[in-house]
Amino acid sequence: MSRILIIEDEEDINRLLYKIVKKEGYEVTQAYSGTEARLLLNQEMPDLILLDLMLPGMKGEELTTYVRQEKKCSVPIIILSAKTALENKVELLTMGADDYITKPFEPQEVLVRVMAALRRAGMREAATQKESELQEYTYKNLVLNPVSRKITVKGQEITLTPHEYEILLILLKQPEKVFSRDALYELVWNSGYLGEDNTVNVHVSNIRKKIAAADKEEEYIKTVWGIGFKMA
Ligand code: CA
């Protein structure tokens, strides 16, 4: 199910939005200030953002710029704002927002906009995925070809086990994203339970050793302490 981040400092409105989307079965996270939202966005990108403009800490406009320009992420952003603040709609949309909802809003309107934005993003993603399946993944001196499953580092071929290969491919596909050990385990072994199991750590450590044997200078997989792994 899609994950929605609500960024709204007015508690009543935040709670109302939470109820509206939660009822449809979406996974929802709530942030009450711009700075809190930025922290959350830095950890994990949701599938859609409902964003108030007037926020303490960091304004909605700045957050949009942060997502689009610094995180280089195309996640749909729907702006929530009082009508008067929306006089310059064109500016908002060129700044990178996908849509806007004026306050006060009807629950049904919120849902319609959310669903439409997710549908558009889904189609966009499917198109890029198709494209990228035909592509090689390059990271520093490493090249992975998903068709031949061949991996080279500084031109030297390295051999990974199927599970090691899957982990590396997941990380390479979204080099900016931090994957938790649980998420990697779930994606690679198709099973949810990890607990205290060390499997993912062992596999990542093996991948690192194999890469390092071909390239000692560069770091490829980084440990994000307390969270998981990402490309360095
Ligand atoms: Ca506000």
PDB file of C-alpha atoms and ligand atoms in Angstrom:
ATOM      1  CA  MET A   1       0.000   0.000   0.000  1.00  0.00           C
ATOM      2  CA  SER A   2       1.230   3.511  -0.753  1.00  0.00           C
ATOM      3  CA  ARG A   3       2.795   5.530   2.041  1.00  0.00           C
ATOM      4  CA  ILE A   4       1.624   9.100   2.547  1.00  0.00           C
ATOM      5  CA  LEU A   5       3.412  11.778   4.552  1.00  0.00           C
ATOM      6  CA  ILE A   6       1.198  14.521   5.952  1.00  0.00           C
ATOM      7  CA  ILE A   7       3.031  17.761   6.769  1.00  0.00           C
ATOM      8  CA  GLU A   8       0.701  20.131   8.579  1.00  0.00           C
ATOM      9  CA  ASP A   9       1.268  22.072  11.799  1.00  0.00           C
ATOM     10  CA  GLU A  10      -2.391  22.544  12.707  1.00  0.00           C
ATOM     11  CA  GLU A  11      -3.187  19.460  14.727  1.00  0.00           C
ATOM     12  CA  ASP A  12      -6.895  19.351  13.876  1.00  0.00           C
ATOM     13  CA  ILE A  13      -6.259  19.505  10.163  1.00  0.00           C
ATOM     14  CA  ASN A  14      -3.424  17.012  10.401  1.00  0.00           C
ATOM     15  CA  ARG A  15      -5.670  14.605  12.317  1.00  0.00           C
ATOM     16  CA  LEU A  16      -8.516  15.073   9.837  1.00  0.00           C
ATOM     17  CA  LEU A  17      -6.234  14.344   6.870  1.00  0.00           C
ATOM     18  CA  TYR A  18      -4.880  11.310   8.699  1.00  0.00           C
ATOM     19  CA  LYS A  19      -8.409   9.950   9.159  1.00  0.00           C
ATOM     20  CA  ILE A  20      -9.359  10.579   5.523  1.00  0.00           C
ATOM     21  CA  VAL A  21      -6.431   8.724   3.962  1.00  0.00           C
ATOM     22  CA  LYS A  22      -6.008   6.088   6.676  1.00  0.00           C
ATOM     23  CA  LYS A  23      -9.587   4.997   6.127  1.00  0.00           C
ATOM     24  CA  GLU A  24      -8.702   4.171   2.512  1.00  0.00           C
ATOM     25  CA  GLY A  25      -5.941   1.874   3.773  1.00  0.00           C
ATOM     26  CA  TYR A  26      -2.905   4.046   3.063  1.00  0.00           C
ATOM     27  CA  GLU A  27       0.078   3.918   5.394  1.00  0.00           C
ATOM     28  CA  VAL A  28       0.344   7.359   6.946  1.00  0.00           C
ATOM     29  CA  THR A  29       3.087   9.294   8.715  1.00  0.00           C
ATOM     30  CA  GLN A  30       2.428  12.707  10.264  1.00  0.00           C
ATOM     31  CA  ALA A  31       4.819  15.618  10.628  1.00  0.00           C
ATOM     32  CA  TYR A  32       3.965  18.873  12.408  1.00  0.00           C
ATOM     33  CA  SER A  33       6.813  21.144  11.348  1.00  0.00           C
ATOM     34  CA  GLY A  34       9.053  21.703   8.368  1.00  0.00           C
ATOM     35  CA  THR A  35      12.131  20.551  10.210  1.00  0.00           C
ATOM     36  CA  GLU A  36      10.480  17.341  11.404  1.00  0.00           C
ATOM     37  CA  ALA A  37       9.319  16.671   7.854  1.00  0.00           C
ATOM     38  CA  ARG A  38      12.808  17.204   6.490  1.00  0.00           C
ATOM     39  CA  LEU A  39      14.216  14.663   8.944  1.00  0.00           C
ATOM     40  CA  LEU A  40      11.618  12.097   7.906  1.00  0.00           C
ATOM     41  CA  LEU A  41      12.180  12.771   4.201  1.00  0.00           C
ATOM     42  CA  ASN A  42      15.868  12.325   4.674  1.00  0.00           C
ATOM     43  CA  GLN A  43      15.313   8.851   6.115  1.00  0.00           C
ATOM     44  CA  GLU A  44      12.750   7.564   3.679  1.00  0.00           C
ATOM     45  CA  MET A  45      10.763   8.982   0.799  1.00  0.00           C
ATOM     46  CA  PRO A  46       7.018   8.369   0.995  1.00  0.00           C
ATOM     47  CA  ASP A  47       4.931   7.681  -2.128  1.00  0.00           C
ATOM     48  CA  LEU A  48       3.051  10.953  -1.768  1.00  0.00           C
ATOM     49  CA  ILE A  49       3.317  14.155   0.281  1.00  0.00           C
ATOM     50  CA  LEU A  50       0.430  16.294   1.501  1.00  0.00           C
ATOM     51  CA  LEU A  51       2.086  19.598   2.269  1.00  0.00           C
ATOM     52  CA  ASP A  52       0.938  22.697   4.090  1.00  0.00           C
ATOM     53  CA  LEU A  53       2.780  25.872   3.069  1.00  0.00           C
ATOM     54  CA  MET A  54       2.908  27.891   6.289  1.00  0.00           C
ATOM     55  CA  LEU A  55       4.940  25.684   8.605  1.00  0.00           C
ATOM     56  CA  PRO A  56       7.218  26.360  11.545  1.00  0.00           C
ATOM     57  CA  GLY A  57      10.881  25.584  10.940  1.00  0.00           C
ATOM     58  CA  MET A  58      10.887  25.235   7.191  1.00  0.00           C
ATOM     59  CA  LYS A  59       8.218  26.479   4.796  1.00  0.00           C
ATOM     60  CA  GLY A  60       6.393  24.213   2.390  1.00  0.00           C
ATOM     61  CA  GLU A  61       8.048  25.927  -0.575  1.00  0.00           C
ATOM     62  CA  GLU A  62      11.492  25.175   0.844  1.00  0.00           C
ATOM     63  CA  LEU A  63      10.548  21.552   1.467  1.00  0.00           C
ATOM     64  CA  THR A  64       9.407  21.200  -2.129  1.00  0.00           C
ATOM     65  CA  THR A  65      12.719  22.573  -3.348  1.00  0.00           C
ATOM     66  CA  TYR A  66      14.517  20.221  -0.950  1.00  0.00           C
ATOM     67  CA  VAL A  67      12.703  17.158  -2.314  1.00  0.00           C
ATOM     68  CA  ARG A  68      13.043  18.103  -5.977  1.00  0.00           C
ATOM     69  CA  GLN A  69      16.505  19.612  -6.082  1.00  0.00           C
ATOM     70  CA  GLU A  70      18.485  18.094  -3.226  1.00  0.00           C
ATOM     71  CA  LYS A  71      16.865  14.667  -3.032  1.00  0.00           C
ATOM     72  CA  LYS A  72      16.186  14.647  -6.786  1.00  0.00           C
ATOM     73  CA  CYS A  73      12.941  12.849  -6.090  1.00  0.00           C
ATOM     74  CA  SER A  74       9.776  13.016  -8.179  1.00  0.00           C
ATOM     75  CA  VAL A  75       7.383  11.904  -5.399  1.00  0.00           C
ATOM     76  CA  PRO A  76       3.971  13.580  -5.935  1.00  0.00           C
ATOM     77  CA  ILE A  77       3.499  16.662  -3.754  1.00  0.00           C
ATOM     78  CA  ILE A  78       0.020  18.043  -3.134  1.00  0.00           C
ATOM     79  CA  ILE A  79      -0.046  21.501  -1.562  1.00  0.00           C
ATOM     80  CA  LEU A  80      -2.665  22.335   1.056  1.00  0.00           C
ATOM     81  CA  SER A  81      -3.305  25.979   1.498  1.00  0.00           C
ATOM     82  CA  ALA A  82      -5.803  28.682   2.266  1.00  0.00           C
ATOM     83  CA  LYS A  83      -7.244  30.219  -0.879  1.00  0.00           C
ATOM     84  CA  THR A  84      -5.584  33.595  -0.337  1.00  0.00           C
ATOM     85  CA  ALA A  85      -2.135  32.057  -0.171  1.00  0.00           C
ATOM     86  CA  LEU A  86      -2.738  30.295  -3.448  1.00  0.00           C
ATOM     87  CA  GLU A  87      -2.925  33.363  -5.605  1.00  0.00           C
ATOM     88  CA  ASN A  88       0.189  32.360  -7.341  1.00  0.00           C
ATOM     89  CA  LYS A  89      -0.716  28.827  -8.332  1.00  0.00           C
ATOM     90  CA  VAL A  90       1.475  28.856 -11.389  1.00  0.00           C
ATOM     91  CA  GLU A  91       4.498  29.594  -9.265  1.00  0.00           C
ATOM     92  CA  LEU A  92       3.654  26.700  -6.953  1.00  0.00           C
ATOM     93  CA  LEU A  93       3.359  24.262  -9.786  1.00  0.00           C
ATOM     94  CA  THR A  94       6.520  25.399 -11.518  1.00  0.00           C
ATOM     95  CA  MET A  95       8.306  25.105  -8.187  1.00  0.00           C
ATOM     96  CA  GLY A  96       7.649  21.368  -8.360  1.00  0.00           C
ATOM     97  CA  ALA A  97       4.302  20.697  -6.702  1.00  0.00           C
ATOM     98  CA  ASP A  98       1.953  18.355  -8.586  1.00  0.00           C
ATOM     99  CA  ASP A  99      -1.373  19.654  -7.416  1.00  0.00           C
ATOM    100  CA  TYR A 100      -3.011  21.780  -4.754  1.00  0.00           C
ATOM    101  CA  ILE A 101      -6.046  21.629  -2.508  1.00  0.00           C
ATOM    102  CA  THR A 102      -7.546  24.766  -0.985  1.00  0.00           C
ATOM    103  CA  LYS A 103      -8.616  24.837   2.654  1.00  0.00           C
ATOM    104  CA  PRO A 104     -11.254  24.184   3.811  1.00  0.00           C
ATOM    105  CA  PHE A 105     -11.487  20.946   1.832  1.00  0.00           C
ATOM    106  CA  GLU A 106     -13.957  18.113   1.462  1.00  0.00           C
ATOM    107  CA  PRO A 107     -12.661  14.641   2.414  1.00  0.00           C
ATOM    108  CA  GLN A 108     -13.739  13.306  -0.950  1.00  0.00           C
ATOM    109  CA  GLU A 109     -11.727  15.938  -2.783  1.00  0.00           C
ATOM    110  CA  VAL A 110      -8.581  14.999  -0.867  1.00  0.00           C
ATOM    111  CA  LEU A 111      -9.017  11.346  -1.795  1.00  0.00           C
ATOM    112  CA  VAL A 112      -9.668  12.059  -5.456  1.00  0.00           C
ATOM    113  CA  ARG A 113      -6.507  14.174  -5.710  1.00  0.00           C
ATOM    114  CA  VAL A 114      -4.399  11.672  -3.793  1.00  0.00           C
ATOM    115  CA  MET A 115      -5.515   8.764  -5.951  1.00  0.00           C
ATOM    116  CA  ALA A 116      -5.025  10.686  -9.186  1.00  0.00           C
ATOM    117  CA  ALA A 117      -1.515  11.781  -8.190  1.00  0.00           C
ATOM    118  CA  LEU A 118      -0.549   8.232  -7.179  1.00  0.00           C
ATOM    119  CA  ARG A 119      -1.917   6.855 -10.422  1.00  0.00           C
ATOM    120  CA  ARG A 120       0.097   9.342 -12.489  1.00  0.00           C
ATOM    121  CA  ALA A 121       3.235   8.582 -10.489  1.00  0.00           C
ATOM    122  CA  GLY A 122       2.639   4.854 -10.929  1.00  0.00           C
ATOM    123  CA  MET A 123       2.424   5.175 -14.690  1.00  0.00           C
ATOM    124  CA  ARG A 124       5.559   7.297 -14.741  1.00  0.00           C
ATOM    125  CA  GLU A 125       7.399   4.731 -12.638  1.00  0.00           C
ATOM    126  CA  ALA A 126       6.306   1.813 -14.804  1.00  0.00           C
ATOM    127  CA  ALA A 127       7.647   3.637 -17.851  1.00  0.00           C
ATOM    128  CA  THR A 128      11.019   4.370 -16.256  1.00  0.00           C
ATOM    129  CA  GLN A 129      11.256   0.857 -14.903  1.00  0.00           C
ATOM    130  CA  LYS A 130      10.815  -0.618 -18.342  1.00  0.00           C
ATOM    131  CA  GLU A 131      13.517   1.664 -19.610  1.00  0.00           C
ATOM    132  CA  SER A 132      15.891   0.891 -16.786  1.00  0.00           C
ATOM    133  CA  GLU A 133      15.514  -2.867 -17.145  1.00  0.00           C
ATOM    134  CA  LEU A 134      17.362  -2.521 -20.398  1.00  0.00           C
ATOM    135  CA  GLN A 135      20.035  -0.392 -18.813  1.00  0.00           C
ATOM    136  CA  GLU A 136      23.260  -1.133 -17.056  1.00  0.00           C
ATOM    137  CA  TYR A 137      23.747   0.169 -13.543  1.00  0.00           C
ATOM    138  CA  THR A 138      26.967   2.031 -12.985  1.00  0.00           C
ATOM    139  CA  TYR A 139      28.284   3.115  -9.629  1.00  0.00           C
ATOM    140  CA  LYS A 140      31.802   4.526  -9.292  1.00  0.00           C
ATOM    141  CA  ASN A 141      33.930   1.794 -10.950  1.00  0.00           C
ATOM    142  CA  LEU A 142      31.242  -0.861 -10.760  1.00  0.00           C
ATOM    143  CA  VAL A 143      29.020  -1.869 -13.670  1.00  0.00           C
ATOM    144  CA  LEU A 144      26.136  -4.303 -13.318  1.00  0.00           C
ATOM    145  CA  ASN A 145      24.323  -5.615 -16.359  1.00  0.00           C
ATOM    146  CA  PRO A 146      20.900  -6.937 -15.331  1.00  0.00           C
ATOM    147  CA  VAL A 147      20.440  -8.895 -18.552  1.00  0.00           C
ATOM    148  CA  SER A 148      23.652 -10.918 -18.390  1.00  0.00           C
ATOM    149  CA  ARG A 149      23.891 -10.560 -14.570  1.00  0.00           C
ATOM    150  CA  LYS A 150      27.548  -9.770 -15.123  1.00  0.00           C
ATOM    151  CA  ILE A 151      29.276  -7.431 -12.667  1.00  0.00           C
ATOM    152  CA  THR A 152      32.610  -5.768 -13.241  1.00  0.00           C
ATOM    153  CA  VAL A 153      34.632  -3.551 -10.927  1.00  0.00           C
ATOM    154  CA  LYS A 154      37.447  -1.600 -12.605  1.00  0.00           C
ATOM    155  CA  GLY A 155      36.899  -3.863 -15.583  1.00  0.00           C
ATOM    156  CA  GLN A 156      37.459  -6.986 -13.518  1.00  0.00           C
ATOM    157  CA  GLU A 157      34.553  -9.425 -13.290  1.00  0.00           C
ATOM    158  CA  ILE A 158      33.364 -10.387  -9.817  1.00  0.00           C
ATOM    159  CA  THR A 159      31.084 -13.300  -8.966  1.00  0.00           C
ATOM    160  CA  LEU A 160      28.293 -12.918  -6.446  1.00  0.00           C
ATOM    161  CA  THR A 161      25.893 -15.539  -5.103  1.00  0.00           C
ATOM    162  CA  PRO A 162      22.248 -15.054  -6.208  1.00  0.00           C
ATOM    163  CA  HIS A 163      21.295 -13.448  -2.874  1.00  0.00           C
ATOM    164  CA  GLU A 164      24.316 -11.158  -2.885  1.00  0.00           C
ATOM    165  CA  TYR A 165      23.441 -10.161  -6.445  1.00  0.00           C
ATOM    166  CA  GLU A 166      19.846  -9.320  -5.483  1.00  0.00           C
ATOM    167  CA  ILE A 167      20.986  -7.149  -2.561  1.00  0.00           C
ATOM    168  CA  LEU A 168      23.460  -5.234  -4.712  1.00  0.00           C
ATOM    169  CA  LEU A 169      20.884  -4.735  -7.465  1.00  0.00           C
ATOM    170  CA  ILE A 170      18.307  -3.348  -5.001  1.00  0.00           C
ATOM    171  CA  LEU A 171      20.856  -0.884  -3.611  1.00  0.00           C
ATOM    172  CA  LEU A 172      22.056   0.139  -7.082  1.00  0.00           C
ATOM    173  CA  LYS A 173      18.544   0.794  -8.361  1.00  0.00           C
ATOM    174  CA  GLN A 174      18.017   3.461  -5.687  1.00  0.00           C
ATOM    175  CA  PRO A 175      21.505   4.561  -4.646  1.00  0.00           C
ATOM    176  CA  GLU A 176      20.161   7.464  -2.539  1.00  0.00           C
ATOM    177  CA  LYS A 177      17.799   5.320  -0.508  1.00  0.00           C
ATOM    178  CA  VAL A 178      18.676   3.697   2.809  1.00  0.00           C
ATOM    179  CA  PHE A 179      17.362   0.139   3.074  1.00  0.00           C
ATOM    180  CA  SER A 180      16.883  -1.369   6.505  1.00  0.00           C
ATOM    181  CA  ARG A 181      18.093  -4.918   7.135  1.00  0.00           C
ATOM    182  CA  ASP A 182      14.454  -5.970   7.474  1.00  0.00           C
ATOM    183  CA  ALA A 183      13.487  -4.388   4.158  1.00  0.00           C
ATOM    184  CA  LEU A 184      16.386  -6.077   2.342  1.00  0.00           C
ATOM    185  CA  TYR A 185      15.567  -9.406   3.932  1.00  0.00           C
ATOM    186  CA  GLU A 186      11.953  -9.093   2.923  1.00  0.00           C
ATOM    187  CA  LEU A 187      12.815  -8.122  -0.664  1.00  0.00           C
ATOM    188  CA  VAL A 188      15.483 -10.764  -1.228  1.00  0.00           C
ATOM    189  CA  TRP A 189      14.162 -13.720   0.754  1.00  0.00           C
ATOM    190  CA  ASN A 190      10.473 -12.830   0.337  1.00  0.00           C
ATOM    191  CA  SER A 191       9.934 -13.335   4.010  1.00  0.00           C
ATOM    192  CA  GLY A 192       9.067 -10.785   6.658  1.00  0.00           C
ATOM    193  CA  TYR A 193      10.705 -12.178   9.732  1.00  0.00           C
ATOM    194  CA  LEU A 194      14.265 -11.267  10.463  1.00  0.00           C
ATOM    195  CA  GLY A 195      14.522 -10.724  14.224  1.00  0.00           C
ATOM    196  CA  GLU A 196      18.099 -11.024  15.423  1.00  0.00           C
ATOM    197  CA  ASP A 197      19.159 -12.854  12.294  1.00  0.00           C
ATOM    198  CA  ASN A 198      22.529 -11.781  10.903  1.00  0.00           C
ATOM    199  CA  THR A 199      21.934 -12.945   7.313  1.00  0.00           C
ATOM    200  CA  VAL A 200      21.786  -9.532   5.643  1.00  0.00           C
ATOM    201  CA  ASN A 201      24.918  -8.265   7.427  1.00  0.00           C
ATOM    202  CA  VAL A 202      26.866 -11.344   6.379  1.00  0.00           C
ATOM    203  CA  HIS A 203      25.795 -10.993   2.758  1.00  0.00           C
ATOM    204  CA  VAL A 204      26.620  -7.282   2.640  1.00  0.00           C
ATOM    205  CA  SER A 205      30.010  -7.964   4.163  1.00  0.00           C
ATOM    206  CA  ASN A 206      30.687 -10.617   1.486  1.00  0.00           C
ATOM    207  CA  ILE A 207      29.692  -8.213  -1.297  1.00  0.00           C
ATOM    208  CA  ARG A 208      32.032  -5.589   0.135  1.00  0.00           C
ATOM    209  CA  LYS A 209      34.935  -8.060   0.276  1.00  0.00           C
ATOM    210  CA  LYS A 210      34.409  -9.142  -3.321  1.00  0.00           C
ATOM    211  CA  ILE A 211      34.228  -5.541  -4.548  1.00  0.00           C
ATOM    212  CA  ALA A 212      37.230  -4.503  -2.445  1.00  0.00           C
ATOM    213  CA  ALA A 213      39.285  -7.282  -4.007  1.00  0.00           C
ATOM    214  CA  ALA A 214      38.914  -5.433  -7.314  1.00  0.00           C
ATOM    215  CA  ASP A 215      38.866  -1.850  -6.019  1.00  0.00           C
ATOM    216  CA  LYS A 216      40.471  -1.006  -2.696  1.00  0.00           C
ATOM    217  CA  GLU A 217      40.199   2.780  -2.937  1.00  0.00           C
ATOM    218  CA  GLU A 218      36.497   3.420  -3.228  1.00  0.00           C
ATOM    219  CA  GLU A 219      33.723   2.747  -0.749  1.00  0.00           C
ATOM    220  CA  TYR A 220      30.615   1.224  -2.332  1.00  0.00           C
ATOM    221  CA  ILE A 221      28.144   0.139   0.314  1.00  0.00           C
ATOM    222  CA  LYS A 222      27.778   2.347   3.339  1.00  0.00           C
ATOM    223  CA  THR A 223      26.334   1.366   6.716  1.00  0.00           C
ATOM    224  CA  VAL A 224      23.844   3.925   7.976  1.00  0.00           C
ATOM    225  CA  TRP A 225      24.111   3.404  11.676  1.00  0.00           C
ATOM    226  CA  GLY A 226      20.894   2.243  13.317  1.00  0.00           C
ATOM    227  CA  ILE A 227      19.050   2.132   9.981  1.00  0.00           C
ATOM    228  CA  GLY A 228      20.664  -0.075   7.373  1.00  0.00           C
ATOM    229  CA  PHE A 229      22.580   0.188   4.130  1.00  0.00           C
ATOM    230  CA  LYS A 230      22.856   2.410   1.066  1.00  0.00           C
ATOM    231  CA  MET A 231      25.337   3.050  -1.703  1.00  0.00           C
ATOM    232  CA  ALA A 232      28.205   5.126  -0.328  1.00  0.00           C
TER     233      ALA A 232
HETATM  234 CA    CA B   1       0.100  25.997   8.735  1.00  0.00          CA
END
